[in-house]
Coordinates of N, CA, C and O in Angstrom, one line a residue:
M1360 N 0.9 -1.2 0.0 CA 0.0 0.0 0.0 C 0.9 1.2 0.0 O 1.8 1.3 0.8
S1361 N 0.6 2.1 -0.9 CA 1.3 3.4 -1.0 C 0.9 4.3 0.2 O -0.3 4.4 0.5
A1362 N 1.8 5.0 0.8 CA 1.5 5.9 1.9 C 0.7 7.1 1.4 O 0.1 7.8 2.1
T1363 N 0.7 7.3 0.0 CA 0.0 8.4 -0.5 C -1.4 8.1 -1.0 O -2.2 9.0 -1.4
E1364 N -1.8 6.8 -0.9 CA -3.2 6.4 -1.3 C -4.2 7.0 -0.3 O -4.0 6.8 0.9
P1365 N -5.2 7.7 -0.8 CA -6.2 8.2 0.2 C -7.0 7.0 0.7 O -7.2 6.0 0.0
L1366 N -7.5 7.2 1.9 CA -8.3 6.2 2.6 C -9.7 6.2 1.9 O -10.3 7.2 1.8
V1367 N -10.2 5.0 1.6 CA -11.6 4.8 1.2 C -12.3 4.0 2.2 O -11.9 2.9 2.6
A1368 N -13.4 4.6 2.7 CA -14.3 3.8 3.6 C -15.3 3.1 2.7 O -16.1 3.7 2.0
V1369 N -15.3 1.8 2.8 CA -16.3 1.0 2.1 C -17.4 0.6 3.2 O -17.1 0.1 4.2
V1370 N -18.6 1.0 2.9 CA -19.7 0.8 3.8 C -20.7 -0.2 3.4 O -21.3 -0.1 2.3
T1371 N -20.9 -1.2 4.2 CA -21.8 -2.3 3.9 C -22.8 -2.5 5.1 O -22.5 -3.2 6.0
P1372 N -24.0 -2.0 4.9 CA -25.0 -2.3 5.9 C -25.7 -3.7 5.5 O -25.8 -3.9 4.3
V1373 N -26.0 -4.5 6.5 CA -26.5 -5.8 6.1 C -27.5 -6.3 7.2 O -27.4 -6.0 8.4
Y1374 N -28.5 -7.0 6.7 CA -29.4 -7.8 7.5 C -29.6 -9.1 6.9 O -30.0 -9.3 5.7
N1375 N -29.3 -10.2 7.6 CA -29.4 -11.6 7.1 C -28.8 -11.8 5.7 O -29.5 -12.3 4.8
G1376 N -27.6 -11.4 5.6 CA -26.9 -11.5 4.4 C -25.8 -12.5 4.4 O -24.9 -12.4 3.5
A1377 N -25.8 -13.5 5.2 CA -24.8 -14.5 5.3 C -24.5 -15.2 4.0 O -23.4 -15.6 3.7
Y1378 N -25.6 -15.4 3.2 CA -25.5 -16.1 1.9 C -24.6 -15.4 0.9 O -24.0 -16.0 0.0
S1379 N -24.4 -14.1 1.1 CA -23.6 -13.3 0.1 C -22.5 -12.4 0.6 O -21.6 -12.0 -0.1
L1380 N -22.5 -12.2 1.9 CA -21.6 -11.2 2.5 C -20.1 -11.6 2.3 O -19.3 -10.8 2.0
G1381 N -19.8 -12.9 2.4 CA -18.5 -13.4 2.2 C -17.9 -13.0 0.8 O -16.8 -12.5 0.7
R1382 N -18.7 -13.1 -0.2 CA -18.3 -12.7 -1.6 C -18.0 -11.2 -1.6 O -17.1 -10.7 -2.3
A1383 N -18.9 -10.4 -1.0 CA -18.7 -9.0 -1.0 C -17.4 -8.6 -0.3 O -16.6 -7.8 -0.8
I1384 N -17.2 -9.2 0.9 CA -15.9 -8.9 1.6 C -14.7 -9.3 0.8 O -13.7 -8.6 0.8
E1385 N -14.8 -10.5 0.2 CA -13.6 -11.0 -0.6 C -13.3 -10.0 -1.7 O -12.2 -9.8 -2.0
S1386 N -14.4 -9.4 -2.3 CA -14.1 -8.5 -3.4 C -13.4 -7.2 -2.9 O -12.7 -6.6 -3.6
V1387 N -13.7 -6.8 -1.6 CA -12.9 -5.7 -1.0 C -11.5 -6.1 -0.8 O -10.6 -5.3 -1.0
L1388 N -11.3 -7.3 -0.2 CA -9.9 -7.7 0.1 C -9.1 -7.8 -1.2 O -7.9 -7.7 -1.1
A1389 N -9.7 -8.0 -2.3 CA -9.0 -8.2 -3.6 C -8.7 -6.9 -4.3 O -8.2 -6.9 -5.4
Q1390 N -9.0 -5.8 -3.7 CA -8.8 -4.5 -4.3 C -7.4 -4.1 -4.6 O -6.5 -4.4 -3.7
T1391 N -7.0 -3.6 -5.7 CA -5.7 -3.1 -6.0 C -5.3 -1.9 -5.2 O -4.2 -1.6 -4.8
H1392 N -6.3 -1.1 -4.9 CA -6.2 0.1 -4.0 C -6.3 -0.5 -2.5 O -7.4 -1.0 -2.2
Q1393 N -5.2 -0.5 -1.8 CA -5.2 -1.2 -0.5 C -5.5 -0.3 0.7 O -5.7 -0.9 1.8
N1394 N -5.6 1.0 0.6 CA -5.8 1.8 1.7 C -7.3 2.0 1.9 O -7.9 3.0 1.4
W1395 N -8.0 1.1 2.5 CA -9.4 1.1 2.7 C -9.7 0.6 4.1 O -8.9 -0.1 4.7
T1396 N -10.9 0.9 4.5 CA -11.5 0.3 5.7 C -12.9 -0.1 5.3 O -13.6 0.6 4.6
L1397 N -13.3 -1.3 5.7 CA -14.6 -1.8 5.4 C -15.4 -1.8 6.7 O -15.0 -2.3 7.7
I1398 N -16.6 -1.1 6.7 CA -17.5 -1.0 7.8 C -18.7 -1.9 7.5 O -19.5 -1.5 6.6
V1399 N -18.9 -3.0 8.2 CA -20.0 -3.8 8.1 C -21.0 -3.5 9.2 O -20.6 -3.7 10.4
A1400 N -22.2 -3.0 8.9 CA -23.1 -2.6 9.9 C -24.2 -3.6 10.0 O -25.1 -3.6 9.1
D1401 N -24.2 -4.5 11.0 CA -25.2 -5.6 11.1 C -26.4 -5.1 11.8 O -26.4 -4.4 12.8
N1402 N -27.6 -5.4 11.2 CA -28.9 -4.9 11.7 C -29.6 -6.0 12.4 O -30.7 -6.4 12.0
L1403 N -29.0 -6.6 13.4 CA -29.6 -7.7 14.2 C -29.9 -9.0 13.4 O -31.0 -9.6 13.5
S1404 N -29.0 -9.3 12.5 CA -29.2 -10.5 11.7 C -29.3 -11.8 12.6 O -28.7 -11.8 13.7
D1405 N -30.0 -12.8 12.1 CA -30.2 -14.0 12.9 C -29.8 -15.2 12.0 O -30.2 -16.3 12.3
D1406 N -29.0 -15.0 11.0 CA -28.7 -16.1 10.1 C -27.2 -16.4 10.0 O -26.7 -17.1 9.1
G1407 N -26.4 -15.9 11.0 CA -24.9 -16.1 11.0 C -24.1 -15.0 10.3 O -22.9 -15.0 10.3
T1408 N -24.8 -13.9 9.9 CA -24.1 -12.8 9.2 C -23.1 -12.2 10.2 O -22.0 -11.9 9.8
L1409 N -23.5 -12.0 11.4 CA -22.6 -11.3 12.4 C -21.4 -12.1 12.6 O -20.2 -11.6 12.6
D1410 N -21.5 -13.5 12.8 CA -20.4 -14.3 13.0 C -19.4 -14.3 11.8 O -18.2 -14.3 12.0
L1411 N -20.0 -14.3 10.6 CA -19.2 -14.3 9.4 C -18.4 -13.0 9.3 O -17.2 -13.0 9.1
A1412 N -19.1 -11.9 9.6 CA -18.4 -10.6 9.5 C -17.3 -10.5 10.6 O -16.2 -10.0 10.3
R1413 N -17.6 -11.0 11.8 CA -16.5 -11.0 12.8 C -15.3 -11.8 12.5 O -14.2 -11.5 12.8
A1414 N -15.6 -13.0 11.8 CA -14.5 -13.8 11.4 C -13.6 -13.1 10.4 O -12.3 -13.2 10.5
Y1415 N -14.1 -12.4 9.5 CA -13.3 -11.6 8.5 C -12.6 -10.5 9.3 O -11.4 -10.2 9.0
A1416 N -13.3 -9.8 10.2 CA -12.6 -8.7 11.0 C -11.5 -9.2 11.8 O -10.5 -8.5 12.0
D1417 N -11.6 -10.4 12.3 CA -10.5 -11.0 13.1 C -9.3 -11.3 12.3 O -8.2 -11.3 12.8
G1418 N -9.5 -11.4 11.0 CA -8.4 -11.7 10.1 C -7.8 -10.5 9.4 O -6.7 -10.6 8.8
D1419 N -8.4 -9.4 9.5 CA -7.9 -8.2 8.8 C -8.4 -6.9 9.6 O -9.5 -6.7 9.7
P1420 N -7.4 -6.2 10.1 CA -7.7 -5.0 11.0 C -8.4 -3.9 10.2 O -9.0 -3.0 10.8
R1421 N -8.5 -3.9 8.9 CA -9.1 -2.9 8.1 C -10.7 -3.1 8.1 O -11.4 -2.3 7.7
I1422 N -11.1 -4.3 8.6 CA -12.5 -4.6 8.6 C -13.1 -4.4 10.0 O -12.6 -4.9 11.0
R1423 N -14.1 -3.5 10.0 CA -14.8 -3.2 11.3 C -16.2 -3.7 11.2 O -16.9 -3.5 10.2
V1424 N -16.7 -4.3 12.3 CA -18.1 -4.7 12.4 C -18.8 -3.9 13.4 O -18.3 -3.8 14.6
E1425 N -19.9 -3.2 13.0 CA -20.7 -2.4 13.9 C -22.0 -3.2 14.1 O -22.8 -3.4 13.2
E1426 N -22.2 -3.6 15.3 CA -23.4 -4.4 15.6 C -24.5 -3.4 16.2 O -24.3 -2.7 17.1
G1427 N -25.7 -3.5 15.5 CA -26.8 -2.7 16.0 C -27.4 -3.2 17.3 O -27.4 -4.4 17.5
D1428 N -27.9 -2.3 18.1 CA -28.6 -2.8 19.3 C -30.1 -2.7 19.2 O -30.8 -3.3 20.0
V1429 N -30.6 -2.1 18.1 CA -32.0 -2.0 17.8 C -32.2 -2.2 16.3 O -31.3 -1.8 15.5
F1430 N -33.2 -2.9 15.9 CA -33.5 -3.1 14.5 C -33.9 -1.8 13.8 O -34.8 -1.1 14.4
L1431 N -33.3 -1.5 12.7 CA -33.6 -0.2 12.0 C -34.1 -0.5 10.6 O -33.9 -1.6 10.0
S1432 N -34.8 0.4 10.0 CA -35.2 0.3 8.6 C -33.9 0.2 7.7 O -32.8 0.5 8.2
M1433 N -34.1 -0.1 6.5 CA -32.9 -0.2 5.6 C -32.2 1.2 5.5 O -31.0 1.3 5.7
L1434 N -32.9 2.3 5.4 CA -32.3 3.6 5.4 C -31.7 3.9 6.7 O -30.6 4.5 6.7
G1435 N -32.3 3.5 7.8 CA -31.7 3.8 9.1 C -30.4 3.0 9.3 O -29.5 3.6 9.9
N1436 N -30.3 1.8 8.8 CA -29.1 1.1 8.9 C -28.0 1.6 8.0 O -26.8 1.6 8.3
W1437 N -28.4 2.2 6.8 CA -27.4 2.9 6.0 C -26.9 4.1 6.7 O -25.6 4.3 6.7
N1438 N -27.7 4.8 7.4 CA -27.3 6.0 8.1 C -26.4 5.6 9.3 O -25.4 6.2 9.6
R1439 N -26.7 4.5 9.9 CA -25.9 4.0 11.0 C -24.5 3.6 10.5 O -23.5 4.0 11.1
A1440 N -24.5 2.9 9.4 CA -23.2 2.5 8.8 C -22.4 3.8 8.4 O -21.2 3.8 8.7
L1441 N -23.0 4.7 7.8 CA -22.3 5.9 7.4 C -21.8 6.7 8.6 O -20.8 7.4 8.5
S1442 N -22.5 6.6 9.7 CA -22.0 7.4 10.9 C -20.7 6.8 11.4 O -20.0 7.5 12.2
H1443 N -20.2 5.7 11.0 CA -19.0 5.1 11.4 C -17.8 5.4 10.5 O -16.7 4.8 10.7
V1444 N -18.0 6.1 9.4 CA -17.0 6.5 8.5 C -15.9 7.3 9.2 O -16.3 8.3 9.8
P1445 N -14.7 6.9 9.2 CA -13.6 7.7 9.8 C -13.5 9.1 9.2 O -13.6 9.3 8.0
A1446 N -13.2 10.1 10.1 CA -13.1 11.5 9.7 C -11.9 11.6 8.6 O -12.0 12.6 7.8
D1447 N -10.9 10.8 8.6 CA -9.8 10.9 7.7 C -10.0 10.2 6.4 O -9.1 10.1 5.6
A1448 N -11.2 9.7 6.1 CA -11.5 9.0 4.9 C -12.2 10.1 3.9 O -13.3 10.4 4.1
P1449 N -11.4 10.5 2.9 CA -12.0 11.5 2.0 C -13.0 10.8 1.0 O -13.8 11.6 0.4
Y1450 N -13.0 9.5 0.9 CA -13.9 8.8 0.0 C -14.7 7.7 0.7 O -14.2 7.1 1.6
V1451 N -15.9 7.6 0.2 CA -16.8 6.5 0.7 C -17.4 5.8 -0.5 O -17.9 6.4 -1.4
K1452 N -17.3 4.5 -0.4 CA -17.9 3.6 -1.4 C -19.0 2.8 -0.8 O -18.7 2.1 0.2
Q1453 N -20.2 2.9 -1.3 CA -21.3 2.0 -0.8 C -21.2 0.7 -1.5 O -21.0 0.6 -2.7
L1454 N -21.4 -0.4 -0.7 CA -21.4 -1.8 -1.2 C -22.4 -2.6 -0.5 O -22.3 -2.8 0.7
N1455 N -23.4 -3.0 -1.2 CA -24.5 -3.8 -0.6 C -23.9 -5.2 -0.4 O -22.9 -5.6 -1.0
A1456 N -24.4 -5.9 0.6 CA -23.9 -7.2 1.0 C -24.1 -8.3 -0.1 O -23.4 -9.3 -0.1
D1457 N -24.9 -8.0 -1.1 CA -25.1 -9.0 -2.2 C -24.4 -8.5 -3.5 O -24.7 -8.9 -4.6
E1458 N -23.4 -7.6 -3.4 CA -22.7 -7.1 -4.5 C -21.2 -7.4 -4.4 O -20.8 -7.8 -3.3
V1459 N -20.5 -7.3 -5.5 CA -19.1 -7.5 -5.5 C -18.5 -6.3 -6.3 O -19.1 -5.8 -7.2
L1460 N -17.2 -6.0 -5.9 CA -16.5 -5.0 -6.6 C -15.5 -5.7 -7.5 O -14.8 -6.6 -7.1
L1461 N -15.3 -5.1 -8.7 CA -14.2 -5.6 -9.6 C -12.9 -5.2 -8.9 O -12.9 -4.1 -8.2
P1462 N -11.8 -5.9 -9.1 CA -10.6 -5.6 -8.3 C -10.0 -4.2 -8.5 O -9.3 -3.7 -7.5
T1463 N -10.3 -3.5 -9.5 CA -9.7 -2.2 -9.7 C -10.7 -1.1 -9.4 O -10.5 0.1 -9.6
C1464 N -11.9 -1.4 -8.9 CA -13.0 -0.5 -8.7 C -12.5 0.7 -7.8 O -12.6 1.9 -8.2
L1465 N -12.0 0.5 -6.6 CA -11.6 1.6 -5.8 C -10.5 2.4 -6.4 O -10.5 3.6 -6.3
A1466 N -9.5 1.8 -7.0 CA -8.4 2.5 -7.6 C -8.8 3.4 -8.7 O -8.4 4.5 -8.8
E1467 N -9.7 2.9 -9.5 CA -10.2 3.7 -10.7 C -11.1 4.9 -10.2 O -11.0 6.0 -10.7
M1468 N -11.9 4.6 -9.2 CA -12.8 5.7 -8.7 C -11.9 6.8 -8.0 O -12.2 7.9 -8.2
V1469 N -11.0 6.3 -7.2 CA -10.1 7.3 -6.5 C -9.3 8.1 -7.6 O -9.1 9.3 -7.5
S1470 N -8.7 7.4 -8.5 CA -8.0 8.1 -9.6 C -8.8 9.1 -10.3 O -8.3 10.3 -10.5
L1471 N -10.0 8.8 -10.6 CA -10.9 9.8 -11.3 C -11.2 11.0 -10.4 O -11.1 12.1 -10.8
A1472 N -11.5 10.7 -9.1 CA -11.8 11.8 -8.2 C -10.6 12.7 -7.9 O -10.7 13.9 -7.8
E1473 N -9.4 12.1 -7.9 CA -8.2 12.8 -7.6 C -7.8 13.7 -8.8 O -7.3 14.8 -8.7
R1474 N -8.1 13.2 -10.0 CA -7.8 14.0 -11.2 C -8.8 15.1 -11.4 O -8.6 16.1 -12.1
H1475 N -10.0 15.0 -10.8 CA -11.1 16.0 -11.0 C -11.6 16.4 -9.6 O -12.7 16.0 -9.2
P1476 N -10.9 17.2 -8.9 CA -11.2 17.5 -7.5 C -12.6 18.3 -7.3 O -13.1 18.4 -6.2
T1477 N -13.1 18.9 -8.4 CA -14.4 19.6 -8.3 C -15.6 18.7 -8.4 O -16.7 19.1 -8.2
V1478 N -15.3 17.4 -8.8 CA -16.4 16.4 -8.9 C -16.8 15.9 -7.5 O -15.9 15.6 -6.7
A1479 N -18.1 16.0 -7.2 CA -18.5 15.6 -5.8 C -18.9 14.1 -5.7 O -18.7 13.5 -4.7
V1480 N -19.4 13.5 -6.8 CA -19.8 12.1 -6.7 C -19.2 11.3 -7.9 O -19.3 11.8 -9.1
V1481 N -18.6 10.2 -7.6 CA -18.1 9.3 -8.6 C -18.9 8.0 -8.6 O -19.1 7.4 -7.5
G1482 N -19.5 7.6 -9.7 CA -20.3 6.4 -9.7 C -19.6 5.3 -10.5 O -18.5 5.5 -11.0
A1483 N -20.4 4.3 -10.7 CA -19.8 3.1 -11.5 C -20.9 2.5 -12.3 O -22.1 2.6 -12.0
Y1484 N -20.5 1.7 -13.3 CA -21.4 0.9 -14.1 C -21.7 -0.3 -13.3 O -21.0 -0.8 -12.5
R1485 N -22.8 -1.0 -13.7 CA -23.2 -2.2 -13.1 C -22.9 -3.3 -14.2 O -23.4 -3.1 -15.3
K1486 N -22.3 -4.4 -13.8 CA -22.0 -5.4 -14.8 C -23.0 -6.5 -14.6 O -23.2 -7.0 -13.5
E1487 N -23.7 -6.8 -15.7 CA -24.7 -7.9 -15.8 C -24.2 -8.9 -16.9 O -24.3 -8.5 -18.0
D1488 N -23.8 -10.0 -16.5 CA -23.2 -11.0 -17.4 C -22.1 -10.3 -18.1 O -21.1 -9.9 -17.5
R1489 N -22.1 -10.1 -19.4 CA -21.1 -9.5 -20.1 C -21.4 -8.1 -20.5 O -20.7 -7.5 -21.3
R1490 N -22.5 -7.5 -20.0 CA -23.0 -6.2 -20.4 C -22.8 -5.2 -19.3 O -22.9 -5.6 -18.1
L1491 N -22.5 -4.0 -19.6 CA -22.4 -2.9 -18.6 C -23.6 -2.0 -18.8 O -24.0 -1.7 -19.9
S1492 N -24.2 -1.6 -17.7 CA -25.4 -0.8 -17.9 C -25.5 0.1 -16.6 O -24.9 -0.1 -15.6
L1493 N -26.2 1.2 -16.8 CA -26.5 2.1 -15.7 C -28.0 1.7 -15.3 O -28.8 1.4 -16.1
I1494 N -28.2 1.7 -14.0 CA -29.6 1.5 -13.5 C -30.4 2.7 -13.8 O -29.9 3.8 -13.5
H1495 N -31.6 2.6 -14.3 CA -32.4 3.7 -14.5 C -33.7 3.5 -13.6 O -34.4 2.5 -13.7
I1496 N -34.0 4.5 -12.8 CA -35.1 4.4 -12.0 C -36.3 5.1 -12.7 O -36.2 6.3 -13.0
S1497 N -37.3 4.4 -12.9 CA -38.5 5.0 -13.6 C -39.1 6.1 -12.8 O -39.2 6.0 -11.6
E1498 N -39.6 7.1 -13.5 CA -40.3 8.2 -12.8 C -41.7 7.7 -12.5 O -42.3 7.1 -13.4
P1499 N -42.3 8.1 -11.4 CA -43.6 7.7 -11.1 C -44.7 8.1 -12.1 O -45.7 7.5 -12.3
T1500 N -44.4 9.2 -12.8 CA -45.3 9.7 -13.8 C -45.2 9.0 -15.1 O -46.0 9.2 -16.0
R1501 N -44.3 8.1 -15.2 CA -44.1 7.3 -16.5 C -44.0 5.8 -16.1 O -43.0 5.2 -16.2
P1502 N -45.2 5.2 -15.8 CA -45.2 3.8 -15.3 C -44.7 2.8 -16.4 O -44.3 1.8 -16.0
N1503 N -44.7 3.2 -17.7 CA -44.3 2.3 -18.7 C -42.9 2.5 -19.2 O -42.4 2.0 -20.2
A1504 N -42.1 3.4 -18.4 CA -40.8 3.7 -18.8 C -39.9 2.4 -18.7 O -40.2 1.6 -17.8
P1505 N -38.8 2.3 -19.5 CA -38.0 1.2 -19.4 C -37.3 1.1 -18.0 O -37.0 2.2 -17.4
S1506 N -37.1 -0.1 -17.5 CA -36.5 -0.2 -16.2 C -35.0 0.0 -16.2 O -34.3 0.2 -15.2
R1507 N -34.4 -0.1 -17.4 CA -32.9 0.1 -17.5 C -32.6 0.9 -18.8 O -33.3 0.8 -19.8
M1508 N -31.6 1.7 -18.7 CA -31.1 2.5 -19.8 C -30.4 1.5 -20.7 O -29.7 0.6 -20.3
P1509 N -30.4 1.7 -22.0 CA -29.7 0.8 -22.9 C -28.2 1.0 -22.7 O -27.7 2.1 -22.4
S1510 N -27.4 -0.1 -22.8 CA -26.0 0.0 -22.6 C -25.3 0.5 -23.9 O -25.8 0.2 -25.0
S1511 N -24.2 1.1 -23.7 CA -23.5 1.6 -24.9 C -22.6 0.4 -25.4 O -22.2 -0.4 -24.7
A1512 N -22.3 0.5 -26.7 CA -21.5 -0.6 -27.3 C -20.1 -0.4 -27.0 O -19.6 0.5 -26.7

């Protein structure tokens, strides 16, 4: 890890995500950008999620597990997770427990942000099979709108 790499806080709120959390964590461990901390915010899971997250945290000091004491809504648990982002982390990457990051994701996002300091938000494409696409949220006034934007060639 380069001493000049900025810290990226990867935030993963989770409820009963034992079936997929391991893959998500493994994808963070595989990042080429190594200066990161992973914050797993467990929302009172009862399927082994907390034990799995703790096992990973025991193996890597960059992984922190925040255990909730009351059950929160999904948004509430996101906010709880974000409240644990360290003050010295200039970047935050959201990662759902059922998602994975490609190995260069953090490096490429940080590189872009560092080259363009006036940009406030850096996003990413979603990979579906061999296609890349952006998720498109239909507007309520257009119920027949396509659920996804067409991908570029």
